[in-house]
C-alpha angles and dihedrals in degrees: 000000000000092000127054110233092163092071113113111217123196107237098174116123093015096110087259111164089202092057111014091038096060095093091058094045102040106018090244138063100205095093132105101247111229097146115081113074105241130101128258087217127106112247122252113293092241089056094049091048092048092052091048092047092050093045091052090061086075100212118094104178133145114315143206133218107238127196091267089062092054093042092055090055096043093049092046095054091046094047098044104030107018091239118137110211131177133232097242091055093063124100129162133219142187090249144334095270094052086052090050091050092049090049092049091053093042100048104030138046130224107283095028120123128242123194122224127180106224147231080064141134106306096225090070086066091050094048089056104038099038088055093055099258127123128245123230108197111215091180113200120242115249106206128161093345095310136098123231133180113253096227095168092057092042092060092047092050096059119101135154092282094059107099106157145026123203113208125185114210118201085029124239117235106007098047096230118158109207117239122229092250091055093050092048091052092048087049094049091051093048095046091050092052099036092244121159116232118221106192117195104201100162091129093049093112093062110067126142135226114297094024132088130198112231119187104225089220090062094063099078143347089250092056091044089058095052099040133088112194127204119197142130144148096277098105101030097046097032094247100128094125089062092055095224096174121159129196124199116200113175096177110085093208091053090046091054092049092047093048092050093056092042090052093046090052091043095229099129093098114127127230116226099211093041091058091049091049095050092054096047095043094050096039104037113016107057091112091055090052092049091053092044090054090051091051092047092049089052090050090050092051092046089052094049091050092048094052093047093050103035110017108031091156088073119064120211116208102222107240116223090195144357122053097261125093130203114227121202108212094167090109090071092066094231127137120232095265091051091046091050090050091049091052095050102036103033108020094036088212129135107223130173102249115243097221090063088069092065131234114018094023098100113118093014134107129197117225129191114221098181094114139095113293091246091058091046091051090051090054093049092049090051090053092047094050093048094047092049091050092063 
């Protein structure tokens, strides 16, 4: 490989939430952090050089988004996903969840219902309920080690108060990449019932062999007009701390409603380094991403093999994308509190606890495998020793 993903980089005392934030989250900082969803890899050299070059200028004032910024995004979506987007569709945000919260406020009213497909990232729930809307849990079906959308229940759950569905593709935490047929059926249901689709696609750059990311908005003009898509290079290029989130809103009416709420909340300000990073990532670092995906896929396969051979009591749900894996510990017969205690006291690993992802998360833990192989092996051996001590 051209890039060294085996290099272990000391991240302590760098204001890293994943490392320096452990004490606050777990009450101890002597864990191996495999919880927060960023990579323990150095970014592409071109990105690092661009950030240094911009920092050396010495003035960090207000900034503008020039045509080169928009072109990098448009060309990226066309090249990677076959989706043609336009400049005036593009908005930016200080993160995916702020964009979700703006969308909830823009496209629904207090008392309306929003569908989520749990187990799913817990902040979706917060963005809905803390803004006075109601959650409808279209919990995914877990069958034979795979997750499927419960379409029959989904159709029964819809009433006149359901105004939006939030989908997560690729899915956090289970790693599912939605198939075209699934997206089409979701789209048909939403079009039939006049439901807006909010599609969180922030992991769309990390998809493994045999799978393909398809933006739901790319499937038809009708779906394009009822979909708001969230994406960006944060996950794929390890830029999450810069908050380089992009929102594409093809429908002019939805754009106007989104802009009104964004302006009312005063969150339309632009970040200088984020804009620089988006351009460089999309224009100059595609080869780094492709190598990173190969390394992550090898990590995933190494992890699957390790569990099958050494820890068969724990089932790993094979991720089709993302760099997080969903571990099923239910075979150990522990409740969530006991499993949490086992992770902290015996494994000495910081996981993202499964129950925080809502229905279907009980007995699971989410693990981040975007790290050097040596670090991953350390984590797997810790799990093995703890499980065998029971």
